[in-house]
Each structure stands twice: as structure tokens, then as C-alpha cells.
């Protein structure tokens, strides 16, 4: 006997009983696979955001080039390699560590992958004259 108000639950009341799809439970069906190039694009966008926030590099024309990224996924984890421009002068080790942390956190959040390693290459240092204004 039903005690709660509202529409009938599946398998209750008139109508056909709930369908059995014949599929195994979701946990046994497999895994979602995210291609490396998709993870790399996510990482590049996260690096762009971190670059502008942590490195004080404005994301406009005439400034630094867009960050590059590659990704290598294997059994639920990913290794990332980033290449980007940073302003001059800056505390390179500190800024790089913050960018690595931000990118790893964002990629893990969006993909569900464990980020095992993030390597970062500074392509060039961009002076204030190249960005069209003050840096830092």
C-alpha cells in the first residue's frame, strides 16, 4: 500500500512494470575515455586563465602568444606539458608553481582525471613594451 502522495513510482499502479534494459550496472559497463587532444585543449585554456591571473599578463592582442599544451593519459591519470610566455620582470619559480597548481586543479575538476605531473616551459619573457602597457 502506498503512503506518500504524488505520481506513481515506476512499477507501481496501472501501466507496464519498469523495463529491464538487459544492461549490466553502470559501474560494470566501462569507462568514459577523454582523448588526449581534448585534455590538452582544457589544459591550454586553464593555462591561459592562470597566465593572466598569476603572471599578470593581459589576454589581449599584441601580448604573449596563447599557451600550448600536450597531454598523455593512461589509466585514469594524465601528464601535462605546458609552454607559455611570462612577463618580465617576474618571480618565475613562484608564478610557474602557481600556474602548474591552477592548471592541475582545473583539469582534474573538469575531466575527473588525476593529474600526475605538470611540466612547464617558459617560451619567452614578455616586456612591458611588448604588452602595450605596464606588467606586474
C-alpha positions as a Python dict, from the first residue, in 0.01 Angstrom:
ca = {
    (1, 'X'): (0, 0, 0),
    (2, 'X'): (125, 345, -93),
    (3, 'X'): (153, 610, 178),
    (4, 'X'): (312, 910, 2),
    (5, 'X'): (121, 1148, -225),
    (6, 'X'): (225, 1214, -583),
    (7, 'X'): (252, 1026, -909),
    (8, 'X'): (305, 652, -901),
    (9, 'X'): (661, 525, -889),
    (10, 'X'): (793, 303, -1172),
    (11, 'X'): (646, -43, -1134),
    (12, 'X'): (356, 83, -923),
    (13, 'X'): (-1, 145, -1017),
    (14, 'X'): (-155, 96, -1359),
    (15, 'X'): (68, 61, -1660),
    (16, 'X'): (352, -166, -1753),
    (17, 'X'): (617, -256, -1496),
    (18, 'X'): (962, -90, -1518),
    (19, 'X'): (1162, -216, -1816),
    (20, 'X'): (1468, -427, -1767),
    (21, 'X'): (1720, -293, -2017),
    (22, 'X'): (1935, -604, -2006),
    (23, 'X'): (2245, -389, -1949),
    (24, 'X'): (2488, -451, -1665),
    (25, 'X'): (2501, -192, -1386),
    (26, 'X'): (2668, 137, -1487),
    (27, 'X'): (2984, 63, -1287),
    (28, 'X'): (3039, -254, -1489),
    (29, 'X'): (2971, -106, -1835),
    (30, 'X'): (3307, 60, -1892),
    (31, 'X'): (3470, 399, -1868),
    (32, 'X'): (3444, 735, -2034),
    (33, 'X'): (3756, 800, -2238),
    (34, 'X'): (3862, 1159, -2298),
    (35, 'X'): (4105, 1193, -2591),
    (36, 'X'): (4447, 1344, -2518),
    (37, 'X'): (4382, 1635, -2755),
    (38, 'X'): (4067, 1729, -2559),
    (39, 'X'): (4253, 1717, -2228),
    (40, 'X'): (4529, 1928, -2387),
    (41, 'X'): (4276, 2191, -2500),
    (42, 'X'): (4130, 2205, -2150),
    (43, 'X'): (4480, 2242, -2006),
    (44, 'X'): (4570, 2517, -2256),
    (45, 'X'): (4260, 2717, -2163),
    (46, 'X'): (4329, 2667, -1792),
    (47, 'X'): (4687, 2782, -1851),
    (48, 'X'): (4563, 3093, -2034),
    (49, 'X'): (4341, 3180, -1739),
    (50, 'X'): (4619, 3112, -1488),
    (51, 'X'): (4871, 3301, -1703),
    (52, 'X'): (4660, 3616, -1699),
    (53, 'X'): (4574, 3583, -1330),
    (54, 'X'): (4905, 3467, -1184),
    (55, 'X'): (5151, 3614, -1430),
    (56, 'X'): (4973, 3949, -1465),
    (57, 'X'): (4974, 3905, -1844),
    (58, 'X'): (4672, 4068, -2009),
    (59, 'X'): (4494, 3833, -2251),
    (60, 'X'): (4483, 4083, -2536),
    (61, 'X'): (4634, 4140, -2878),
    (62, 'X'): (5000, 4224, -2911),
    (63, 'X'): (5084, 4043, -2590),
    (64, 'X'): (5201, 3692, -2529),
    (65, 'X'): (5109, 3403, -2753),
    (66, 'X'): (4845, 3157, -2637),
    (67, 'X'): (4978, 2881, -2413),
    (68, 'X'): (5044, 2546, -2573),
    (69, 'X'): (4966, 2214, -2407),
    (70, 'X'): (5009, 1843, -2465),
    (71, 'X'): (4856, 1564, -2262),
    (72, 'X'): (4928, 1195, -2219),
    (73, 'X'): (4656, 997, -2042),
    (74, 'X'): (4694, 649, -1905),
    (75, 'X'): (4461, 453, -1677),
    (76, 'X'): (4282, 743, -1512),
    (77, 'X'): (4576, 982, -1482),
    (78, 'X'): (4731, 1241, -1708),
    (79, 'X'): (5070, 1403, -1759),
    (80, 'X'): (5063, 1757, -1894),
    (81, 'X'): (5325, 1970, -2064),
    (82, 'X'): (5260, 2342, -2094),
    (83, 'X'): (5452, 2610, -2280),
    (84, 'X'): (5378, 2977, -2228),
    (85, 'X'): (5509, 3331, -2211),
    (86, 'X'): (5559, 3521, -1885),
    (87, 'X'): (5604, 3891, -1813),
    (88, 'X'): (5943, 4041, -1740),
    (89, 'X'): (6032, 4104, -1464),
    (90, 'X'): (5855, 3839, -1255),
    (91, 'X'): (5927, 3579, -990),
    (92, 'X'): (5945, 3293, -1241),
    (93, 'X'): (5962, 2995, -997),
    (94, 'X'): (5669, 3124, -789),
    (95, 'X'): (5450, 3212, -1088),
    (96, 'X'): (5524, 2879, -1260),
    (97, 'X'): (5436, 2682, -947),
    (98, 'X'): (5105, 2869, -910),
    (99, 'X'): (5020, 2813, -1278),
    (100, 'X'): (5104, 2441, -1252),
    (101, 'X'): (4881, 2412, -946),
    (102, 'X'): (4592, 2604, -1103),
    (103, 'X'): (4605, 2401, -1426),
    (104, 'X'): (4626, 2067, -1244),
    (105, 'X'): (4330, 2158, -1025),
    (106, 'X'): (4115, 2276, -1317),
    (107, 'X'): (4195, 1979, -1543),
    (108, 'X'): (4118, 1735, -1259),
    (109, 'X'): (3791, 1918, -1188),
    (110, 'X'): (3673, 1915, -1550),
    (111, 'X'): (3793, 1570, -1658),
    (112, 'X'): (3790, 1360, -1343),
    (113, 'X'): (4146, 1251, -1423),
    (114, 'X'): (4423, 1251, -1166),
    (115, 'X'): (4694, 1492, -1278),
    (116, 'X'): (5021, 1315, -1204),
    (117, 'X'): (5266, 1565, -1348),
    (118, 'X'): (5264, 1913, -1497),
    (119, 'X'): (5581, 2035, -1666),
    (120, 'X'): (5603, 2393, -1779),
    (121, 'X'): (5832, 2554, -2035),
    (122, 'X'): (5865, 2932, -2045),
    (123, 'X'): (5889, 3011, -2418),
    (124, 'X'): (5987, 3373, -2369),
    (125, 'X'): (5971, 3662, -2128),
    (126, 'X'): (5748, 3948, -2245),
    (127, 'X'): (5849, 4303, -2155),
    (128, 'X'): (5602, 4576, -2067),
    (129, 'X'): (5667, 4740, -2407),
    (130, 'X'): (5551, 4425, -2589),
    (131, 'X'): (5224, 4403, -2395),
    (132, 'X'): (5140, 4765, -2462),
    (133, 'X'): (5141, 4869, -2102),
    (134, 'X'): (5265, 4805, -1757),
    (135, 'X'): (5336, 4448, -1642),
    (136, 'X'): (5335, 4334, -1282),
}
